Short mmCIF file of C-alpha atoms in Angstrom, two decimals:
data_model
loop_
_atom_site.label_atom_id
_atom_site.label_comp_id
_atom_site.label_asym_id
_atom_site.label_seq_id
_atom_site.Cartn_x
_atom_site.Cartn_y
_atom_site.Cartn_z
CA MET A 1 51.79 43.05 -17.96
CA LYS A 2 48.39 41.56 -18.53
CA ILE A 3 47.56 38.08 -17.21
CA LYS A 4 47.44 36.50 -20.65
CA GLU A 5 50.83 37.98 -21.59
CA ILE A 6 52.49 36.62 -18.47
CA GLN A 7 50.91 33.22 -19.07
CA ASP A 8 52.24 33.19 -22.65
CA GLU A 9 55.65 34.17 -21.35
CA ILE A 10 55.68 31.24 -18.88
CA VAL A 11 54.52 28.83 -21.59
CA GLU A 12 57.37 30.09 -23.78
CA GLU A 13 59.93 29.58 -20.99
CA PHE A 14 58.76 26.03 -20.30
CA SER A 15 58.80 25.14 -24.01
CA HIS A 16 62.61 25.11 -23.95
CA PHE A 17 62.87 22.27 -21.46
CA GLU A 18 63.79 18.92 -22.89
CA ASP A 19 62.73 16.67 -20.05
CA TRP A 20 60.95 16.60 -16.72
CA LYS A 21 64.19 17.12 -14.85
CA GLU A 22 64.87 20.51 -16.40
CA LYS A 23 61.25 21.47 -15.79
CA TYR A 24 61.35 20.50 -12.13
CA GLU A 25 64.75 22.14 -11.61
CA TYR A 26 63.17 25.36 -12.87
CA LEU A 27 60.11 24.79 -10.67
CA ILE A 28 62.41 24.43 -7.66
CA GLU A 29 64.27 27.61 -8.68
CA LEU A 30 60.95 29.47 -8.93
CA GLY A 31 59.98 28.09 -5.53
CA ASN A 32 63.09 29.58 -4.01
CA SER A 33 62.34 32.99 -5.52
CA ILE A 34 58.68 33.25 -4.49
CA GLU A 35 57.40 36.42 -2.86
CA LEU A 36 57.17 35.08 0.68
CA ILE A 37 54.19 35.65 2.88
CA ASP A 38 54.86 38.02 5.80
CA LYS A 39 55.55 36.18 9.04
CA GLN A 40 52.49 37.71 10.73
CA ASN A 41 50.26 36.31 7.98
CA LYS A 42 51.77 32.84 8.11
CA ILE A 43 48.97 31.64 10.38
CA ASP A 44 46.61 28.67 10.39
CA SER A 45 43.68 30.71 9.07
CA ASN A 46 45.69 31.32 5.89
CA LEU A 47 46.45 27.64 5.31
CA ILE A 48 45.17 26.06 2.12
CA LYS A 49 43.42 22.74 2.63
CA GLY A 50 44.05 19.67 0.50
CA CYS A 51 47.82 19.85 0.54
CA GLN A 52 50.23 17.29 2.00
CA SER A 53 52.69 20.00 2.93
CA LYS A 54 51.53 23.14 4.70
CA LEU A 55 50.76 25.91 2.23
CA TRP A 56 49.89 29.46 3.22
CA LEU A 57 48.34 32.07 0.92
CA TYR A 58 47.60 35.71 1.71
CA ALA A 59 46.18 38.54 -0.34
CA GLU A 60 45.84 42.28 0.13
CA LEU A 61 44.72 45.20 -1.98
CA GLN A 62 47.28 47.82 -3.03
CA ASN A 63 46.15 50.58 -5.40
CA ASP A 64 43.25 48.53 -6.79
CA LYS A 65 45.53 45.58 -7.40
CA ILE A 66 45.70 42.36 -5.45
CA ILE A 67 49.09 41.34 -4.08
CA TYR A 68 49.34 37.63 -3.27
CA THR A 69 52.05 36.15 -1.08
CA ALA A 70 52.55 32.50 -0.17
CA ASP A 71 54.83 29.94 1.43
CA SER A 72 55.00 26.18 1.76
CA GLU A 73 57.04 23.54 3.57
CA ALA A 74 57.59 21.74 0.27
CA ILE A 75 59.69 23.38 -2.44
CA ILE A 76 57.76 21.89 -5.38
CA THR A 77 54.53 23.21 -3.92
CA LYS A 78 56.24 26.56 -3.53
CA GLY A 79 57.32 26.43 -7.16
CA ILE A 80 53.78 25.76 -8.27
CA ALA A 81 52.57 28.62 -6.08
CA ALA A 82 55.21 30.84 -7.69
CA ILE A 83 53.84 30.07 -11.16
CA LEU A 84 50.38 31.16 -9.98
CA LEU A 85 51.58 34.24 -8.12
CA ARG A 86 53.62 35.48 -11.06
CA VAL A 87 50.44 35.42 -13.15
CA PHE A 88 47.84 36.61 -10.68
CA SER A 89 49.65 38.87 -8.24
CA ASN A 90 49.59 42.61 -8.94
CA GLN A 91 46.47 42.33 -11.14
CA THR A 92 42.99 43.75 -10.68
CA ALA A 93 40.28 41.59 -9.13
CA LYS A 94 38.25 41.87 -12.32
CA ASP A 95 41.09 40.58 -14.52
CA ILE A 96 41.77 37.73 -12.09
CA LEU A 97 38.12 36.69 -12.12
CA ASN A 98 37.99 36.80 -15.91
CA SER A 99 41.15 34.73 -16.41
CA ASP A 100 41.61 31.03 -17.03
CA ILE A 101 44.40 28.61 -16.08
CA LYS A 102 44.89 26.82 -19.39
CA TYR A 103 48.59 27.72 -19.25
CA ILE A 104 49.14 25.16 -16.46
CA GLU A 105 48.20 22.47 -18.92
CA ALA A 106 50.28 24.07 -21.65
CA ILE A 107 53.47 23.94 -19.57
CA GLY A 108 52.97 20.23 -18.97
CA LEU A 109 52.02 20.42 -15.32
CA LYS A 110 48.52 19.19 -15.96
CA GLU A 111 49.09 16.26 -13.58
CA HIS A 112 49.15 18.75 -10.73
CA LEU A 113 45.64 19.89 -11.60
CA SER A 114 44.21 16.58 -10.52
CA PRO A 115 42.57 16.94 -7.13
CA THR A 116 44.20 13.67 -6.02
CA ARG A 117 47.73 15.05 -6.35
CA ALA A 118 47.52 16.45 -2.83
CA ASN A 119 49.64 19.46 -3.70
CA GLY A 120 46.88 21.96 -3.13
CA LEU A 121 47.12 23.54 -6.59
CA VAL A 122 43.41 23.25 -7.26
CA SER A 123 42.58 24.61 -3.80
CA MET A 124 45.09 27.40 -4.25
CA ILE A 125 43.55 28.50 -7.56
CA ARG A 126 40.13 28.47 -5.90
CA GLN A 127 41.45 30.56 -3.01
CA ILE A 128 43.06 33.06 -5.39
CA LYS A 129 39.69 33.52 -7.07
CA TYR A 130 37.87 33.78 -3.73
CA TYR A 131 40.22 36.56 -2.66
CA ALA A 132 39.56 38.31 -5.97
CA LEU A 133 35.80 38.06 -5.38
CA ALA A 134 36.14 39.34 -1.83
CA LEU A 135 38.46 42.20 -2.76
CA ASN A 136 36.62 43.20 -5.92
CA THR A 137 36.01 46.89 -5.51
CA ASN A 138 34.01 47.36 -8.71
CA MET B 1 59.28 -25.01 -3.79
CA SER B 2 62.12 -22.68 -4.68
CA PHE B 3 61.61 -18.96 -4.82
CA ASP B 4 61.92 -17.91 -8.47
CA ILE B 5 61.76 -14.13 -8.53
CA ASN B 6 61.68 -13.90 -12.33
CA LYS B 7 58.77 -16.27 -12.53
CA ILE B 8 56.98 -14.37 -9.78
CA ARG B 9 57.51 -11.01 -11.48
CA SER B 10 56.13 -12.38 -14.72
CA ASP B 11 52.90 -13.18 -12.85
CA PHE B 12 52.27 -9.45 -12.26
CA PRO B 13 51.41 -7.65 -15.51
CA ILE B 14 51.62 -4.17 -13.95
CA LEU B 15 55.33 -4.62 -13.22
CA LYS B 16 56.00 -4.34 -16.96
CA ARG B 17 54.77 -0.75 -17.05
CA LYS B 18 56.95 2.26 -17.79
CA ILE B 19 56.43 5.54 -15.94
CA ASN B 20 58.00 8.66 -17.45
CA GLY B 21 60.15 6.39 -19.61
CA SER B 22 61.56 4.47 -16.61
CA SER B 23 60.75 0.96 -15.46
CA PHE B 24 57.93 1.14 -12.95
CA ILE B 25 59.06 0.39 -9.39
CA TYR B 26 56.28 -0.17 -6.89
CA PHE B 27 57.21 0.48 -3.27
CA ASP B 28 53.74 1.34 -1.97
CA ASN B 29 52.78 -2.22 -1.07
CA ALA B 30 51.50 -1.33 2.40
CA ALA B 31 48.79 0.80 0.72
CA THR B 32 47.78 -2.01 -1.61
CA SER B 33 49.49 -4.95 -3.26
CA GLN B 34 49.63 -5.61 -6.98
CA LYS B 35 47.63 -8.46 -8.49
CA PRO B 36 48.92 -11.55 -10.29
CA ASN B 37 47.26 -12.66 -13.53
CA ILE B 38 45.63 -15.64 -11.86
CA VAL B 39 43.65 -13.31 -9.54
CA ILE B 40 42.73 -10.89 -12.33
CA ASP B 41 41.65 -13.79 -14.56
CA SER B 42 39.47 -15.32 -11.84
CA ILE B 43 37.34 -12.16 -11.78
CA SER B 44 36.84 -12.11 -15.53
CA ASP B 45 36.23 -15.89 -15.52
CA TYR B 46 33.45 -15.42 -12.98
CA TYR B 47 31.70 -12.71 -15.02
CA LYS B 48 32.23 -14.53 -18.31
CA ASN B 49 31.11 -17.96 -17.20
CA TYR B 50 29.08 -18.19 -14.04
CA ASN B 51 28.01 -14.74 -12.85
CA SER B 52 24.91 -15.28 -10.79
CA ASN B 53 23.30 -14.38 -7.51
CA ILE B 54 24.12 -16.89 -4.82
CA HIS B 55 22.41 -18.99 -2.14
CA ARG B 56 18.96 -18.79 -3.73
CA GLY B 57 18.95 -19.91 -7.31
CA VAL B 58 18.16 -23.48 -8.20
CA HIS B 59 19.75 -23.11 -11.60
CA THR B 60 23.21 -24.40 -12.53
CA ILE B 61 25.26 -21.24 -12.55
CA SER B 62 23.76 -19.98 -9.30
CA GLN B 63 24.88 -23.19 -7.70
CA GLU B 64 28.31 -22.90 -9.30
CA ALA B 65 28.66 -19.34 -8.02
CA THR B 66 27.44 -20.37 -4.54
CA ASP B 67 29.93 -23.23 -4.45
CA ALA B 68 32.77 -20.98 -5.54
CA TYR B 69 31.84 -18.34 -2.96
CA GLU B 70 31.62 -20.86 -0.12
CA ASN B 71 34.75 -22.55 -1.35
CA ALA B 72 36.51 -19.20 -1.02
CA ARG B 73 35.30 -18.99 2.59
CA ALA B 74 36.72 -22.46 3.19
CA LYS B 75 40.07 -21.29 1.75
CA VAL B 76 40.12 -18.33 4.12
CA GLN B 77 39.17 -20.65 6.99
CA LYS B 78 41.99 -23.03 6.14
CA HIS B 79 44.54 -20.30 5.61
CA PHE B 80 43.93 -18.81 9.05
CA ASN B 81 43.29 -22.22 10.67
CA VAL B 82 39.83 -21.23 11.89
CA LEU B 83 37.69 -23.86 13.64
CA ASN B 84 34.36 -23.20 11.88
CA SER B 85 33.76 -21.74 8.42
CA HIS B 86 30.82 -19.71 9.77
CA GLU B 87 33.28 -17.79 11.94
CA ILE B 88 34.54 -16.16 8.72
CA ILE B 89 32.39 -13.21 7.62
CA PHE B 90 33.06 -11.68 4.22
CA THR B 91 33.12 -7.89 4.56
CA SER B 92 34.17 -5.13 2.18
CA GLY B 93 37.45 -4.91 4.04
CA THR B 94 39.08 -4.07 7.36
CA THR B 95 37.25 -0.77 7.86
CA HIS B 96 33.91 -2.48 7.36
CA SER B 97 34.88 -5.28 9.74
CA ILE B 98 35.90 -2.86 12.47
CA ASN B 99 32.69 -0.90 12.10
CA LEU B 100 30.73 -4.11 12.29
CA VAL B 101 32.32 -4.99 15.62
CA ALA B 102 32.13 -1.41 16.97
CA ASN B 103 28.48 -1.24 16.05
CA GLY B 104 27.86 -4.51 17.88
CA PHE B 105 29.66 -3.36 21.01
CA GLN B 106 27.66 -0.15 21.03
CA ASP B 107 24.76 -2.13 22.53
CA LEU B 108 26.93 -4.36 24.70
CA LEU B 109 28.82 -1.59 26.56
CA CYS B 110 27.78 1.26 28.84
CA ASP B 111 29.41 4.33 30.37
CA LYS B 112 31.06 2.29 33.13
CA ASP B 113 33.00 0.25 30.59
CA GLU B 114 36.35 0.96 28.98
CA ILE B 115 38.07 -0.03 25.77
CA ILE B 116 41.76 0.13 24.98
CA ILE B 117 43.24 1.17 21.62
CA SER B 118 46.92 1.17 20.72
CA GLY B 119 48.69 4.43 19.92
CA LEU B 120 49.86 2.88 16.65
CA GLU B 121 46.41 2.78 15.14
CA HIS B 122 45.34 3.76 11.67
CA HIS B 123 42.52 6.37 11.54
CA SER B 124 39.99 3.74 10.59
CA ASN B 125 40.74 1.96 13.87
CA ILE B 126 40.11 5.03 15.99
CA VAL B 127 37.03 6.69 14.51
CA PRO B 128 34.54 3.79 14.83
CA TRP B 129 35.30 3.58 18.56
CA GLN B 130 34.93 7.29 19.04
CA MET B 131 31.55 7.07 17.32
CA MET B 132 30.63 4.13 19.57
CA SER B 133 31.78 5.99 22.68
CA GLU B 134 29.63 9.01 21.77
CA LYS B 135 26.58 6.72 21.82
CA ASN B 136 27.23 4.50 24.84
CA GLY B 137 29.64 6.60 26.92
CA ALA B 138 32.33 3.88 27.15
CA LYS B 139 35.77 5.36 27.81
CA ILE B 140 38.65 4.99 25.35
CA LYS B 141 42.14 4.46 26.79
CA ILE B 142 45.33 4.50 24.72
CA ILE B 143 48.49 2.39 24.91
CA PRO B 144 51.18 4.97 24.05
CA ILE B 145 54.31 4.23 22.00
CA ASN B 146 57.97 4.67 22.94
CA GLU B 147 60.70 6.41 20.91
CA ASN B 148 61.22 3.32 18.76
CA GLY B 149 57.55 3.33 17.87
CA GLU B 150 56.83 0.23 19.99
CA LEU B 151 53.82 -0.06 22.31
CA ASP B 152 54.55 0.75 25.95
CA MET B 153 53.47 -2.52 27.54
CA LYS B 154 53.94 -1.24 31.09
CA ILE B 155 51.22 1.32 30.50
CA TYR B 156 49.06 -1.39 28.94
CA ASP B 157 49.33 -3.34 32.22
CA ASN B 158 48.33 -0.23 34.14
CA ILE B 159 45.27 0.69 32.09
CA LEU B 160 43.96 -2.86 31.71
CA ASN B 161 41.40 -3.61 34.46
CA SER B 162 38.08 -5.29 35.16
CA ARG B 163 36.21 -2.41 33.46
CA THR B 164 38.09 -3.11 30.18
CA LYS B 165 35.72 -4.88 27.83
CA LEU B 166 37.57 -4.66 24.56
CA VAL B 167 41.17 -4.20 23.33
CA PHE B 168 42.01 -3.13 19.73
CA VAL B 169 45.47 -3.41 18.35
CA ASN B 170 46.85 -3.72 14.85
CA HIS B 171 48.99 -6.76 14.24
CA VAL B 172 51.48 -4.63 12.30
CA SER B 173 51.45 -0.82 12.26
CA ASN B 174 50.87 0.63 8.80
CA ALA B 175 53.05 3.71 9.25
CA LEU B 176 56.12 2.01 10.70
CA GLY B 177 55.69 -1.70 9.98
CA ILE B 178 56.24 -2.71 13.60
CA ILE B 179 54.89 -6.12 14.65
CA ASN B 180 53.02 -5.72 17.92
CA PRO B 181 53.24 -8.30 20.75
CA ILE B 182 49.62 -9.28 20.21
CA LYS B 183 49.95 -12.73 21.78
CA THR B 184 50.83 -11.14 25.13
CA ILE B 185 48.21 -8.42 24.66
CA ILE B 186 45.52 -11.07 24.08
CA GLU B 187 46.57 -13.25 27.02
CA LYS B 188 46.52 -10.30 29.40
CA ALA B 189 43.16 -9.03 28.09
CA HIS B 190 41.61 -12.45 28.54
CA LYS B 191 42.68 -12.48 32.20
CA VAL B 192 40.24 -9.59 32.80
CA ASN B 193 37.65 -11.11 30.40
CA ALA B 194 38.11 -8.40 27.76
CA ALA B 195 37.60 -9.31 24.11
CA VAL B 196 40.38 -8.55 21.61
CA LEU B 197 40.08 -7.40 18.01
CA ILE B 198 43.25 -7.55 15.93
CA ASP B 199 43.58 -5.60 12.69
CA GLY B 200 45.68 -7.82 10.48
CA ALA B 201 45.58 -5.65 7.36
CA GLN B 202 49.33 -5.00 7.38
CA ALA B 203 50.35 -8.42 8.60
CA CYS B 204 48.67 -10.92 6.30
CA ALA B 205 50.73 -10.18 3.20
CA HIS B 206 53.95 -10.92 5.08
CA PHE B 207 53.30 -13.94 7.26
CA LYS B 208 50.69 -16.55 8.06
CA THR B 209 48.66 -16.37 11.26
CA ASP B 210 47.06 -19.33 13.00
CA LEU B 211 43.96 -17.83 14.60
CA GLN B 212 43.24 -20.76 16.91
CA GLU B 213 46.72 -20.55 18.30
CA LEU B 214 46.58 -16.75 18.55
CA ASN B 215 43.24 -16.96 20.40
CA ALA B 216 42.07 -13.48 19.36
CA ASP B 217 38.31 -12.97 19.63
CA PHE B 218 38.16 -11.04 16.37
CA TYR B 219 40.66 -10.68 13.54
CA THR B 220 40.27 -8.81 10.29
CA THR B 221 42.06 -8.25 7.02
CA SER B 222 41.53 -6.80 3.54
CA ALA B 223 42.12 -8.96 0.47
CA HIS B 224 43.70 -6.13 -1.52
CA LYS B 225 46.68 -6.08 0.83
CA LEU B 226 47.49 -9.67 -0.11
CA CYS B 227 47.26 -9.75 -3.89
CA GLY B 228 43.46 -9.94 -3.91
CA PRO B 229 40.97 -7.37 -5.22
CA THR B 230 39.67 -4.27 -3.43
CA GLY B 231 36.24 -4.25 -1.83
CA ILE B 232 36.53 -7.62 -0.10
CA GLY B 233 37.94 -8.67 3.21
CA MET B 234 37.18 -10.88 6.15
CA LEU B 235 36.16 -10.61 9.74
CA TYR B 236 36.94 -13.60 11.89
CA GLY B 237 35.01 -13.78 15.12
CA LYS B 238 34.73 -16.54 17.66
CA GLU B 239 31.32 -18.15 17.39
CA LYS B 240 30.28 -17.06 20.89
CA TRP B 241 31.05 -13.43 20.07
CA LEU B 242 29.42 -13.42 16.64
CA LYS B 243 26.28 -14.88 18.22
CA LYS B 244 26.32 -12.16 20.88
CA LEU B 245 26.72 -9.25 18.45
CA PRO B 246 23.56 -7.82 16.88
CA PRO B 247 23.43 -7.70 13.05
CA TYR B 248 25.09 -4.65 11.50
CA GLN B 249 23.01 -4.12 8.40
CA GLY B 250 19.54 -5.29 7.48
CA GLY B 251 18.68 -6.74 4.10
CA GLY B 252 18.52 -9.90 2.07
CA GLU B 253 20.67 -12.95 2.96
CA MET B 254 20.75 -12.02 6.67
CA ILE B 255 17.17 -13.04 7.50
CA SER B 256 15.53 -16.37 7.97
CA ASP B 257 11.92 -15.34 8.49
CA VAL B 258 10.26 -11.99 7.87
CA THR B 259 6.77 -10.82 8.68
CA PHE B 260 5.70 -7.21 9.19
CA GLU B 261 5.75 -7.84 12.96
CA LYS B 262 9.08 -9.59 13.36
CA THR B 263 12.18 -10.77 11.58
CA THR B 264 14.26 -13.77 12.60
CA TYR B 265 17.88 -13.43 11.66
CA ALA B 266 19.75 -15.99 9.66
CA GLU B 267 22.43 -18.20 11.13
CA LEU B 268 26.11 -17.29 10.98
CA PRO B 269 27.81 -16.19 8.77
CA HIS B 270 24.80 -14.92 6.79
CA LYS B 271 23.54 -12.82 9.72
CA PHE B 272 26.37 -10.39 8.93
CA GLU B 273 26.31 -10.63 5.13
CA ALA B 274 23.24 -8.58 4.21
CA GLY B 275 22.46 -8.13 0.52
CA THR B 276 24.12 -9.63 -2.54
CA PRO B 277 27.76 -10.09 -1.54
CA ASN B 278 30.90 -9.36 -3.53
CA VAL B 279 30.94 -12.80 -5.14
CA SER B 280 33.75 -12.25 -7.63
CA GLY B 281 35.80 -10.50 -4.94
CA ALA B 282 35.47 -13.39 -2.52
CA ILE B 283 36.40 -15.91 -5.21
CA ALA B 284 39.45 -13.84 -6.22
CA PHE B 285 40.41 -13.47 -2.52
CA GLY B 286 40.51 -17.28 -2.32
CA VAL B 287 42.62 -17.45 -5.48
CA ALA B 288 45.04 -14.87 -4.04
CA LEU B 289 45.49 -16.98 -0.90
CA ASP B 290 46.13 -20.03 -3.09
CA TYR B 291 48.71 -18.05 -5.04
CA LEU B 292 50.56 -16.87 -1.93
CA ASN B 293 50.44 -20.30 -0.32
CA GLY B 294 51.79 -21.73 -3.59
CA ILE B 295 54.86 -19.55 -3.21
CA GLY B 296 54.91 -20.32 0.51
CA PHE B 297 54.86 -17.82 3.33
CA GLU B 298 58.17 -19.15 4.68
CA ASN B 299 59.76 -18.26 1.34
CA ILE B 300 58.01 -14.89 1.24
CA CYS B 301 59.11 -14.09 4.79
CA GLU B 302 62.71 -15.05 4.18
CA TYR B 303 62.94 -13.14 0.88
CA GLU B 304 61.28 -10.02 2.31
CA SER B 305 63.55 -10.02 5.37
CA SER B 306 66.62 -10.02 3.16
CA LEU B 307 65.12 -7.23 1.02
CA LEU B 308 64.32 -5.16 4.12
CA LYS B 309 67.83 -5.63 5.48
CA TYR B 310 69.36 -4.67 2.14
CA ALA B 311 67.09 -1.62 1.75
CA THR B 312 67.71 -0.43 5.31
CA GLU B 313 71.49 -0.68 4.90
CA LYS B 314 71.38 1.02 1.50
CA LEU B 315 69.15 3.88 2.68
CA LYS B 316 71.37 4.44 5.71
CA LEU B 317 74.16 5.35 3.27
CA VAL B 318 72.14 8.42 2.25
CA PRO B 319 73.40 11.43 4.24
CA ASN B 320 70.96 13.00 6.74
CA LEU B 321 68.40 10.21 6.36
CA LYS B 322 66.50 9.28 9.51
CA ILE B 323 64.45 6.06 9.74
CA TYR B 324 61.44 6.05 12.10
CA GLY B 325 60.47 2.94 14.04
CA GLU B 326 63.60 0.79 13.91
CA SER B 327 62.25 -2.12 15.85
CA ILE B 328 63.73 -5.56 15.23
CA ASN B 329 60.17 -6.88 15.01
CA LYS B 330 59.00 -5.27 11.80
CA THR B 331 57.72 -6.16 8.39
CA SER B 332 59.17 -4.72 5.19
CA VAL B 333 58.33 -1.06 5.74
CA ILE B 334 60.86 1.77 5.97
CA SER B 335 59.49 5.16 7.02
CA PHE B 336 62.05 7.95 6.70
CA ASN B 337 62.79 11.64 6.25
CA ILE B 338 65.78 13.53 4.89
CA GLU B 339 66.76 16.44 7.07
CA GLY B 340 65.72 19.75 5.61
CA ILE B 341 63.60 18.28 2.81
CA HIS B 342 59.84 17.79 2.87
CA ALA B 343 58.57 14.25 2.28
CA TYR B 344 56.20 15.50 -0.44
CA ASP B 345 59.09 16.83 -2.54
CA ILE B 346 60.88 13.49 -2.35
CA GLY B 347 57.75 11.54 -3.28
CA ALA B 348 56.89 13.85 -6.16
CA LEU B 349 60.38 13.57 -7.71
CA LEU B 350 60.74 9.82 -7.11
CA ASP B 351 57.49 9.46 -9.04
CA LYS B 352 59.17 11.22 -11.94
CA PHE B 353 61.84 8.49 -11.82
CA GLY B 354 59.05 5.91 -12.03
CA ILE B 355 59.22 4.97 -8.34
CA ALA B 356 56.00 4.80 -6.34
CA VAL B 357 56.40 5.53 -2.63
CA ARG B 358 53.93 6.93 -0.15
CA THR B 359 54.38 10.31 1.51
CA GLY B 360 52.43 12.00 4.27
CA GLN B 361 50.93 10.85 7.51
CA HIS B 362 49.88 7.35 6.32
CA CYS B 363 46.47 7.85 7.98
CA ALA B 364 48.25 7.81 11.32
CA GLN B 365 48.39 11.41 12.51
CA PRO B 366 48.80 10.44 16.20
CA ILE B 367 52.01 8.57 15.39
CA MET B 368 53.35 11.53 13.40
CA ASP B 369 52.47 13.83 16.30
CA HIS B 370 54.39 11.49 18.61
CA PHE B 371 57.55 11.95 16.52
CA GLY B 372 56.83 15.67 16.06
CA ILE B 373 56.88 15.40 12.25
CA SER B 374 54.30 16.26 9.62
CA GLY B 375 54.90 13.09 7.64
CA THR B 376 57.43 10.64 6.25
CA VAL B 377 58.42 8.95 3.02
CA ARG B 378 57.32 5.33 3.32
CA VAL B 379 58.92 2.57 1.27
CA SER B 380 56.99 -0.68 1.68
CA LEU B 381 58.37 -3.80 0.05
CA SER B 382 56.79 -6.95 -1.28
CA PHE B 383 58.06 -10.33 -2.38
CA TYR B 384 57.97 -9.23 -6.05
CA ASN B 385 60.42 -6.38 -5.42
CA THR B 386 64.14 -6.85 -6.06
CA LYS B 387 67.49 -5.62 -4.75
CA LYS B 388 68.02 -4.07 -8.18
CA GLU B 389 64.90 -1.94 -7.62
CA ILE B 390 66.30 -0.88 -4.24
CA ASP B 391 69.53 0.16 -6.00
CA SER B 392 67.42 2.25 -8.40
CA LEU B 393 65.64 3.84 -5.44
CA TYR B 394 69.01 4.67 -3.87
CA ASN B 395 70.31 6.26 -7.08
CA SER B 396 67.10 8.17 -7.78
CA LEU B 397 66.93 9.33 -4.17
CA LYS B 398 70.47 10.74 -4.40
CA GLN B 399 69.55 12.63 -7.59
CA THR B 400 66.32 13.82 -5.97
CA ILE B 401 68.20 15.16 -2.98
CA SER B 402 70.74 16.93 -5.15
CA MET B 403 67.90 18.58 -7.12
CA LEU B 404 66.25 19.71 -3.91
CA SER B 405 69.27 21.01 -2.04
#
């Protein structure tokens, strides 16, 4: 699926939630189902700065597509990472670089986009794009 | 005066807020306190009616502003029972005060000298001394903490010697709320002729300190921790020390005579108050002290102790909850973790219930390293909090844990 389609799908899923509790319960569920970073890549050099809980992100190229994996000590941070990975993992570098993140706002998690939230979301998005730049084969 | 919690709560407009549809509960008082109307109004009153630069103008409002500013200094002097008003320097807050002293000691110390810092210090208490030490080579020694988070006084005795020139300890630790035995620390330091700087930022909101009785050489606090505005604080220094220290910043107010060849510095306290000061902040600081003294620190202390006891007992009912720093000598701070759950997750979900707590290292990484943890959830109480709010915290915390497990 294309990035935009996955984003629309996530927005659709989140539109069914009545309150913050349902939303966060889903976020926690997503956090538990995240594609975990390989143990050998869970190292300090893959830590994302600006996060209160440790957050690791790794990327590698497989058949022209970037596969992202992540992990965090905090489950909500992991859930947020899962929402990003579902969209950006297994896409081409070019598509990742041309995409936007408006869907985060659309699912009502805009508060997490503030750099003061200390959950590393902004830094994680930046790192996802950096990896895409670095691994861009075109 | 009796302690009327409903009246007190009505003084704080922010307590009427709703967050995510729930009543706002503020348990991050160690980070900053909320402000009563009387403090907020004093700032707007200043700007509406007598905003003016001070100490120079001959016109009416400049004199009014100067009087109000100096009157605020007198209030701080009285509150802390300081001998001379010129021993009170208005600074932008504790960090500024500590840097002012560290900068002064940069010239007074050399590489044969030593300073002692407690292992309970906030970052802002450590960095200025490291910067000083890089310049003058003075050695920094640390008083470590024991498993309860209390200072190891035996080690203090061992590291204190005739080379020690300065001792820095916070009155109350910001991460754990532990009240340090500063009276003993000061007495021992004075026996080897070392000066002592006490950081009172976490203490002043909870109890009153008599600085003549304490006999510290320097003492500092930030107004925003005690119902005053941000950007203003005080440095107390004994006259002999303030005279010895070189000025920190150059500028207006701090000079008496300037030619291109030489500048003569102004008398205390102006020597350390370069530039146009935070006039409205100082005035509001004075009003905040009046407000707290109106309630009475004995009443505040008694009420907060009962809140802390209640909160500690209630939180201990939560399964797998561990409290850090359970000293009997502590102010109303509870730092805890729930086994298997990250502090960030708890803080993020409590916020959704409208409850403000602090999570993380509380600017005190060395303390967190000591306990081998990456952070805690910190609940810090104030005299405007209630047992009902603690019950809400307990209920929300249980729901939070069930969501996260």
